[in-house]
Amino acid sequence: MKSPSFRLVKITLFVLLVMALVIAPFVIWGEDFVIPLLNAQEHRIEWLVVIAIVLLAADSVAPVPATLVIMFLAAKAGTLAGVIGGTIGLTAGVLAAAWFGRVAVGRIAPRFFPDEELARLREALQTRLALTLACLRSVPVLAETSVIVAAAMGIPLKRIVLLTLLPNLAVALIYSVSADDSFRTAVIAFLGTMVASGVLWLWLRKKR
């Protein structure tokens, strides 16, 4: 039987690999194309909403700064458009990330973990899945990584989507409201959501 420390190393390496896959598009292509693309449609609200949703849907496999997309949409099309478009786009992004996790990363997982260990990890992940997915929705990279890992471990797609729906709405609401204020307020909202998510996750984990 493998020691717990060796098992932890394998889990850590697997998660780091997924994070590297999420970060790679930013390193290779950069994100400079996003704002000019949105600016080109800022006076055509319907197309702006559609493009924002498409960008957010591709967030897990493309270099898309989701926070900026939602704030831009809300600033140009209104808070309601930011909330609705942001929620739809983030949820579509969860679907894309889960598909990528199941189809691509799911094939890599058996190289790290045998079937028996994979089943144990899936069971352990199920017990804290809601907490983990909810708290990480506002954290760049980790938001996509958590969904990809969950799908790769065999968590049903429907469960992943349902558990991230309300957190997606909350994230879209926070950044849509922040878009009407100063840039400083937006930064504070961004940092505040990450800190609050981390504190909540640690507190509930300790409580459990």
PDB file of C-alpha atoms in Angstrom:
ATOM      1  CA  MET A   1       0.000   0.000   0.000  1.00  0.00           C
ATOM      2  CA  LYS A   2       1.329   3.427  -1.003  1.00  0.00           C
ATOM      3  CA  SER A   3       2.088   5.875   1.774  1.00  0.00           C
ATOM      4  CA  PRO A   4      -0.258   8.867   2.220  1.00  0.00           C
ATOM      5  CA  SER A   5       2.606  11.239   1.428  1.00  0.00           C
ATOM      6  CA  PHE A   6       3.209   9.615  -1.962  1.00  0.00           C
ATOM      7  CA  ARG A   7      -0.528   9.750  -2.680  1.00  0.00           C
ATOM      8  CA  LEU A   8      -0.575  13.442  -1.802  1.00  0.00           C
ATOM      9  CA  VAL A   9       2.348  14.083  -4.146  1.00  0.00           C
ATOM     10  CA  LYS A  10       0.481  12.409  -7.004  1.00  0.00           C
ATOM     11  CA  ILE A  11      -2.670  14.409  -6.331  1.00  0.00           C
ATOM     12  CA  THR A  12      -0.669  17.634  -6.162  1.00  0.00           C
ATOM     13  CA  LEU A  13       1.123  16.879  -9.432  1.00  0.00           C
ATOM     14  CA  PHE A  14      -2.167  16.061 -11.126  1.00  0.00           C
ATOM     15  CA  VAL A  15      -3.781  19.327  -9.995  1.00  0.00           C
ATOM     16  CA  LEU A  16      -0.685  21.311 -11.022  1.00  0.00           C
ATOM     17  CA  LEU A  17      -0.819  19.681 -14.457  1.00  0.00           C
ATOM     18  CA  VAL A  18      -4.437  20.769 -14.885  1.00  0.00           C
ATOM     19  CA  MET A  19      -3.578  24.293 -13.717  1.00  0.00           C
ATOM     20  CA  ALA A  20      -0.749  24.401 -16.264  1.00  0.00           C
ATOM     21  CA  LEU A  21      -3.204  23.447 -19.010  1.00  0.00           C
ATOM     22  CA  VAL A  22      -5.511  26.288 -17.952  1.00  0.00           C
ATOM     23  CA  ILE A  23      -2.681  28.848 -17.774  1.00  0.00           C
ATOM     24  CA  ALA A  24      -0.952  27.777 -21.010  1.00  0.00           C
ATOM     25  CA  PRO A  25      -3.233  29.731 -23.415  1.00  0.00           C
ATOM     26  CA  PHE A  26      -2.520  32.965 -21.496  1.00  0.00           C
ATOM     27  CA  VAL A  27       1.210  32.358 -21.768  1.00  0.00           C
ATOM     28  CA  ILE A  28       1.130  31.347 -25.440  1.00  0.00           C
ATOM     29  CA  TRP A  29      -1.398  33.775 -26.926  1.00  0.00           C
ATOM     30  CA  GLY A  30      -2.046  36.382 -24.252  1.00  0.00           C
ATOM     31  CA  GLU A  31      -5.355  38.123 -23.597  1.00  0.00           C
ATOM     32  CA  ASP A  32      -4.841  41.369 -25.522  1.00  0.00           C
ATOM     33  CA  PHE A  33      -7.410  40.418 -28.163  1.00  0.00           C
ATOM     34  CA  VAL A  34     -10.358  40.393 -25.740  1.00  0.00           C
ATOM     35  CA  ILE A  35     -10.953  44.102 -25.052  1.00  0.00           C
ATOM     36  CA  PRO A  36     -10.553  45.200 -28.727  1.00  0.00           C
ATOM     37  CA  LEU A  37     -13.030  42.493 -29.709  1.00  0.00           C
ATOM     38  CA  LEU A  38     -15.541  43.760 -27.170  1.00  0.00           C
ATOM     39  CA  ASN A  39     -14.875  47.403 -28.071  1.00  0.00           C
ATOM     40  CA  ALA A  40     -15.744  46.667 -31.681  1.00  0.00           C
ATOM     41  CA  GLN A  41     -19.283  45.746 -30.626  1.00  0.00           C
ATOM     42  CA  GLU A  42     -19.875  48.191 -27.777  1.00  0.00           C
ATOM     43  CA  HIS A  43     -22.590  50.048 -29.697  1.00  0.00           C
ATOM     44  CA  ARG A  44     -24.360  46.859 -30.794  1.00  0.00           C
ATOM     45  CA  ILE A  45     -25.698  45.576 -27.493  1.00  0.00           C
ATOM     46  CA  GLU A  46     -27.114  42.290 -28.773  1.00  0.00           C
ATOM     47  CA  TRP A  47     -23.834  41.293 -30.397  1.00  0.00           C
ATOM     48  CA  LEU A  48     -21.869  42.481 -27.388  1.00  0.00           C
ATOM     49  CA  VAL A  49     -23.880  40.164 -25.131  1.00  0.00           C
ATOM     50  CA  VAL A  50     -23.422  37.239 -27.540  1.00  0.00           C
ATOM     51  CA  ILE A  51     -19.665  37.784 -27.858  1.00  0.00           C
ATOM     52  CA  ALA A  52     -19.280  38.119 -24.087  1.00  0.00           C
ATOM     53  CA  ILE A  53     -21.125  34.828 -23.554  1.00  0.00           C
ATOM     54  CA  VAL A  54     -18.975  33.087 -26.170  1.00  0.00           C
ATOM     55  CA  LEU A  55     -15.789  34.431 -24.584  1.00  0.00           C
ATOM     56  CA  LEU A  56     -16.854  33.323 -21.110  1.00  0.00           C
ATOM     57  CA  ALA A  57     -17.825  29.897 -22.476  1.00  0.00           C
ATOM     58  CA  ALA A  58     -14.298  29.498 -23.857  1.00  0.00           C
ATOM     59  CA  ASP A  59     -12.659  30.669 -20.626  1.00  0.00           C
ATOM     60  CA  SER A  60     -11.386  27.222 -19.623  1.00  0.00           C
ATOM     61  CA  VAL A  61      -9.510  26.598 -22.890  1.00  0.00           C
ATOM     62  CA  ALA A  62      -8.786  30.149 -24.099  1.00  0.00           C
ATOM     63  CA  PRO A  63      -7.021  33.194 -22.598  1.00  0.00           C
ATOM     64  CA  VAL A  64     -10.153  35.047 -21.503  1.00  0.00           C
ATOM     65  CA  PRO A  65     -10.140  37.329 -18.420  1.00  0.00           C
ATOM     66  CA  ALA A  66     -13.682  36.529 -17.245  1.00  0.00           C
ATOM     67  CA  THR A  67     -13.797  39.348 -14.700  1.00  0.00           C
ATOM     68  CA  LEU A  68     -12.994  42.013 -17.286  1.00  0.00           C
ATOM     69  CA  VAL A  69     -15.491  40.565 -19.758  1.00  0.00           C
ATOM     70  CA  ILE A  70     -18.355  40.703 -17.250  1.00  0.00           C
ATOM     71  CA  MET A  71     -17.448  44.226 -16.107  1.00  0.00           C
ATOM     72  CA  PHE A  72     -17.144  45.482 -19.684  1.00  0.00           C
ATOM     73  CA  LEU A  73     -20.498  43.963 -20.589  1.00  0.00           C
ATOM     74  CA  ALA A  74     -22.185  45.516 -17.552  1.00  0.00           C
ATOM     75  CA  ALA A  75     -20.577  48.918 -18.157  1.00  0.00           C
ATOM     76  CA  LYS A  76     -21.667  49.077 -21.804  1.00  0.00           C
ATOM     77  CA  ALA A  77     -24.937  47.118 -21.809  1.00  0.00           C
ATOM     78  CA  GLY A  78     -26.167  47.659 -18.266  1.00  0.00           C
ATOM     79  CA  THR A  79     -26.063  45.796 -14.973  1.00  0.00           C
ATOM     80  CA  LEU A  80     -28.900  43.426 -15.892  1.00  0.00           C
ATOM     81  CA  ALA A  81     -27.169  42.413 -19.119  1.00  0.00           C
ATOM     82  CA  GLY A  82     -23.961  41.861 -17.171  1.00  0.00           C
ATOM     83  CA  VAL A  83     -25.694  39.641 -14.625  1.00  0.00           C
ATOM     84  CA  ILE A  84     -27.670  37.585 -17.152  1.00  0.00           C
ATOM     85  CA  GLY A  85     -24.953  37.395 -19.795  1.00  0.00           C
ATOM     86  CA  GLY A  86     -22.288  36.766 -17.179  1.00  0.00           C
ATOM     87  CA  THR A  87     -24.251  33.955 -15.548  1.00  0.00           C
ATOM     88  CA  ILE A  88     -25.036  32.282 -18.872  1.00  0.00           C
ATOM     89  CA  GLY A  89     -21.449  32.661 -20.044  1.00  0.00           C
ATOM     90  CA  LEU A  90     -19.932  31.356 -16.815  1.00  0.00           C
ATOM     91  CA  THR A  91     -22.303  28.381 -16.842  1.00  0.00           C
ATOM     92  CA  ALA A  92     -21.412  27.661 -20.464  1.00  0.00           C
ATOM     93  CA  GLY A  93     -17.786  27.864 -19.365  1.00  0.00           C
ATOM     94  CA  VAL A  94     -18.462  25.234 -16.708  1.00  0.00           C
ATOM     95  CA  LEU A  95     -19.951  22.963 -19.390  1.00  0.00           C
ATOM     96  CA  ALA A  96     -16.891  23.468 -21.602  1.00  0.00           C
ATOM     97  CA  ALA A  97     -14.475  22.889 -18.713  1.00  0.00           C
ATOM     98  CA  ALA A  98     -16.338  19.751 -17.640  1.00  0.00           C
ATOM     99  CA  TRP A  99     -16.310  18.411 -21.195  1.00  0.00           C
ATOM    100  CA  PHE A 100     -12.576  19.093 -21.457  1.00  0.00           C
ATOM    101  CA  GLY A 101     -12.035  17.421 -18.096  1.00  0.00           C
ATOM    102  CA  ARG A 102     -14.037  14.347 -19.028  1.00  0.00           C
ATOM    103  CA  VAL A 103     -12.732  13.872 -22.581  1.00  0.00           C
ATOM    104  CA  ALA A 104      -9.117  15.036 -22.361  1.00  0.00           C
ATOM    105  CA  VAL A 105      -7.927  15.139 -18.752  1.00  0.00           C
ATOM    106  CA  GLY A 106     -10.013  12.092 -17.850  1.00  0.00           C
ATOM    107  CA  ARG A 107      -7.753  10.052 -20.114  1.00  0.00           C
ATOM    108  CA  ILE A 108      -4.677  11.268 -18.263  1.00  0.00           C
ATOM    109  CA  ALA A 109      -6.025  10.559 -14.762  1.00  0.00           C
ATOM    110  CA  PRO A 110      -5.530   6.742 -14.956  1.00  0.00           C
ATOM    111  CA  ARG A 111      -1.827   7.371 -15.572  1.00  0.00           C
ATOM    112  CA  PHE A 112      -1.657   8.986 -12.126  1.00  0.00           C
ATOM    113  CA  PHE A 113      -4.130   6.809 -10.236  1.00  0.00           C
ATOM    114  CA  PRO A 114      -5.192   3.151 -10.594  1.00  0.00           C
ATOM    115  CA  ASP A 115      -8.942   2.457 -10.798  1.00  0.00           C
ATOM    116  CA  GLU A 116      -9.291   1.643  -7.084  1.00  0.00           C
ATOM    117  CA  GLU A 117      -7.522   4.823  -5.985  1.00  0.00           C
ATOM    118  CA  LEU A 118      -9.452   6.865  -8.535  1.00  0.00           C
ATOM    119  CA  ALA A 119     -12.716   5.592  -7.047  1.00  0.00           C
ATOM    120  CA  ARG A 120     -11.590   6.574  -3.538  1.00  0.00           C
ATOM    121  CA  LEU A 121     -10.624  10.041  -4.730  1.00  0.00           C
ATOM    122  CA  ARG A 122     -13.989  10.428  -6.468  1.00  0.00           C
ATOM    123  CA  GLU A 123     -15.802   9.471  -3.281  1.00  0.00           C
ATOM    124  CA  ALA A 124     -13.706  11.870  -1.197  1.00  0.00           C
ATOM    125  CA  LEU A 125     -14.277  14.680  -3.683  1.00  0.00           C
ATOM    126  CA  GLN A 126     -18.031  14.090  -3.630  1.00  0.00           C
ATOM    127  CA  THR A 127     -18.202  14.815   0.105  1.00  0.00           C
ATOM    128  CA  ARG A 128     -16.864  18.373  -0.262  1.00  0.00           C
ATOM    129  CA  LEU A 129     -17.680  19.048  -3.912  1.00  0.00           C
ATOM    130  CA  ALA A 130     -20.325  21.731  -3.307  1.00  0.00           C
ATOM    131  CA  LEU A 131     -18.073  23.671  -0.957  1.00  0.00           C
ATOM    132  CA  THR A 132     -15.008  23.436  -3.187  1.00  0.00           C
ATOM    133  CA  LEU A 133     -16.719  24.380  -6.450  1.00  0.00           C
ATOM    134  CA  ALA A 134     -18.681  27.224  -4.867  1.00  0.00           C
ATOM    135  CA  CYS A 135     -15.723  28.787  -3.076  1.00  0.00           C
ATOM    136  CA  LEU A 136     -13.409  28.579  -6.081  1.00  0.00           C
ATOM    137  CA  ARG A 137     -15.777  30.111  -8.650  1.00  0.00           C
ATOM    138  CA  SER A 138     -14.378  33.576  -8.003  1.00  0.00           C
ATOM    139  CA  VAL A 139     -10.708  32.542  -8.072  1.00  0.00           C
ATOM    140  CA  PRO A 140      -8.960  32.774 -11.469  1.00  0.00           C
ATOM    141  CA  VAL A 141      -7.448  29.513 -12.765  1.00  0.00           C
ATOM    142  CA  LEU A 142      -8.695  27.549  -9.741  1.00  0.00           C
ATOM    143  CA  ALA A 143     -12.296  28.062 -10.876  1.00  0.00           C
ATOM    144  CA  GLU A 144     -11.606  26.212 -14.129  1.00  0.00           C
ATOM    145  CA  THR A 145      -9.189  23.756 -12.533  1.00  0.00           C
ATOM    146  CA  SER A 146     -11.722  22.606  -9.928  1.00  0.00           C
ATOM    147  CA  VAL A 147     -14.353  21.867 -12.586  1.00  0.00           C
ATOM    148  CA  ILE A 148     -11.893  20.081 -14.868  1.00  0.00           C
ATOM    149  CA  VAL A 149     -10.573  17.927 -12.022  1.00  0.00           C
ATOM    150  CA  ALA A 150     -14.098  17.069 -10.833  1.00  0.00           C
ATOM    151  CA  ALA A 151     -15.131  15.995 -14.335  1.00  0.00           C
ATOM    152  CA  ALA A 152     -11.904  14.046 -14.844  1.00  0.00           C
ATOM    153  CA  MET A 153     -12.601  12.153 -11.625  1.00  0.00           C
ATOM    154  CA  GLY A 154     -15.979  11.069 -12.980  1.00  0.00           C
ATOM    155  CA  ILE A 155     -18.314  13.484 -11.170  1.00  0.00           C
ATOM    156  CA  PRO A 156     -21.583  13.715 -13.201  1.00  0.00           C
ATOM    157  CA  LEU A 157     -21.871  16.796 -15.390  1.00  0.00           C
ATOM    158  CA  LYS A 158     -25.366  17.632 -14.121  1.00  0.00           C
ATOM    159  CA  ARG A 159     -24.132  17.753 -10.526  1.00  0.00           C
ATOM    160  CA  ILE A 160     -21.225  20.032 -11.434  1.00  0.00           C
ATOM    161  CA  VAL A 161     -23.483  22.464 -13.309  1.00  0.00           C
ATOM    162  CA  LEU A 162     -26.102  22.595 -10.557  1.00  0.00           C
ATOM    163  CA  LEU A 163     -23.506  23.222  -7.854  1.00  0.00           C
ATOM    164  CA  THR A 164     -21.915  26.089  -9.785  1.00  0.00           C
ATOM    165  CA  LEU A 165     -25.089  27.806 -11.014  1.00  0.00           C
ATOM    166  CA  LEU A 166     -25.744  30.007  -7.965  1.00  0.00           C
ATOM    167  CA  PRO A 167     -22.043  30.822  -7.430  1.00  0.00           C
ATOM    168  CA  ASN A 168     -21.873  31.875 -11.100  1.00  0.00           C
ATOM    169  CA  LEU A 169     -24.852  34.164 -10.547  1.00  0.00           C
ATOM    170  CA  ALA A 170     -23.186  35.646  -7.457  1.00  0.00           C
ATOM    171  CA  VAL A 171     -19.915  36.286  -9.314  1.00  0.00           C
ATOM    172  CA  ALA A 172     -21.728  37.870 -12.276  1.00  0.00           C
ATOM    173  CA  LEU A 173     -23.755  40.065  -9.905  1.00  0.00           C
ATOM    174  CA  ILE A 174     -20.737  41.281  -7.925  1.00  0.00           C
ATOM    175  CA  TYR A 175     -18.720  42.298 -10.983  1.00  0.00           C
ATOM    176  CA  SER A 176     -21.701  43.748 -12.839  1.00  0.00           C
ATOM    177  CA  VAL A 177     -22.494  46.032  -9.911  1.00  0.00           C
ATOM    178  CA  SER A 178     -18.822  46.940  -9.527  1.00  0.00           C
ATOM    179  CA  ALA A 179     -18.639  47.991 -13.181  1.00  0.00           C
ATOM    180  CA  ASP A 180     -20.799  51.046 -12.464  1.00  0.00           C
ATOM    181  CA  ASP A 181     -18.344  52.336  -9.898  1.00  0.00           C
ATOM    182  CA  SER A 182     -14.669  53.177  -9.971  1.00  0.00           C
ATOM    183  CA  PHE A 183     -11.858  50.862 -11.003  1.00  0.00           C
ATOM    184  CA  ARG A 184     -10.686  50.873  -7.402  1.00  0.00           C
ATOM    185  CA  THR A 185     -14.050  49.514  -6.268  1.00  0.00           C
ATOM    186  CA  ALA A 186     -13.831  46.788  -8.894  1.00  0.00           C
ATOM    187  CA  VAL A 187     -10.392  45.744  -7.663  1.00  0.00           C
ATOM    188  CA  ILE A 188     -11.633  45.678  -4.076  1.00  0.00           C
ATOM    189  CA  ALA A 189     -14.611  43.551  -5.132  1.00  0.00           C
ATOM    190  CA  PHE A 190     -12.291  41.170  -6.975  1.00  0.00           C
ATOM    191  CA  LEU A 191      -9.932  40.759  -4.033  1.00  0.00           C
ATOM    192  CA  GLY A 192     -12.821  40.647  -1.563  1.00  0.00           C
ATOM    193  CA  THR A 193     -14.572  37.774  -3.317  1.00  0.00           C
ATOM    194  CA  MET A 194     -11.368  35.731  -3.401  1.00  0.00           C
ATOM    195  CA  VAL A 195     -10.578  36.356   0.257  1.00  0.00           C
ATOM    196  CA  ALA A 196     -14.154  35.649   1.330  1.00  0.00           C
ATOM    197  CA  SER A 197     -14.194  32.417  -0.683  1.00  0.00           C
ATOM    198  CA  GLY A 198     -10.924  31.280   0.871  1.00  0.00           C
ATOM    199  CA  VAL A 199     -12.017  32.084   4.409  1.00  0.00           C
ATOM    200  CA  LEU A 200     -15.379  30.368   3.916  1.00  0.00           C
ATOM    201  CA  TRP A 201     -13.722  27.269   2.483  1.00  0.00           C
ATOM    202  CA  LEU A 202     -11.214  26.994   5.321  1.00  0.00           C
ATOM    203  CA  TRP A 203     -13.835  27.662   8.004  1.00  0.00           C
ATOM    204  CA  LEU A 204     -16.350  25.135   6.715  1.00  0.00           C
ATOM    205  CA  ARG A 205     -13.641  22.558   6.127  1.00  0.00           C
ATOM    206  CA  LYS A 206     -12.407  22.971   9.703  1.00  0.00           C
ATOM    207  CA  LYS A 207     -15.969  22.816  11.009  1.00  0.00           C
ATOM    208  CA  ARG A 208     -16.542  19.552   9.179  1.00  0.00           C
TER     209      ARG A 208
END
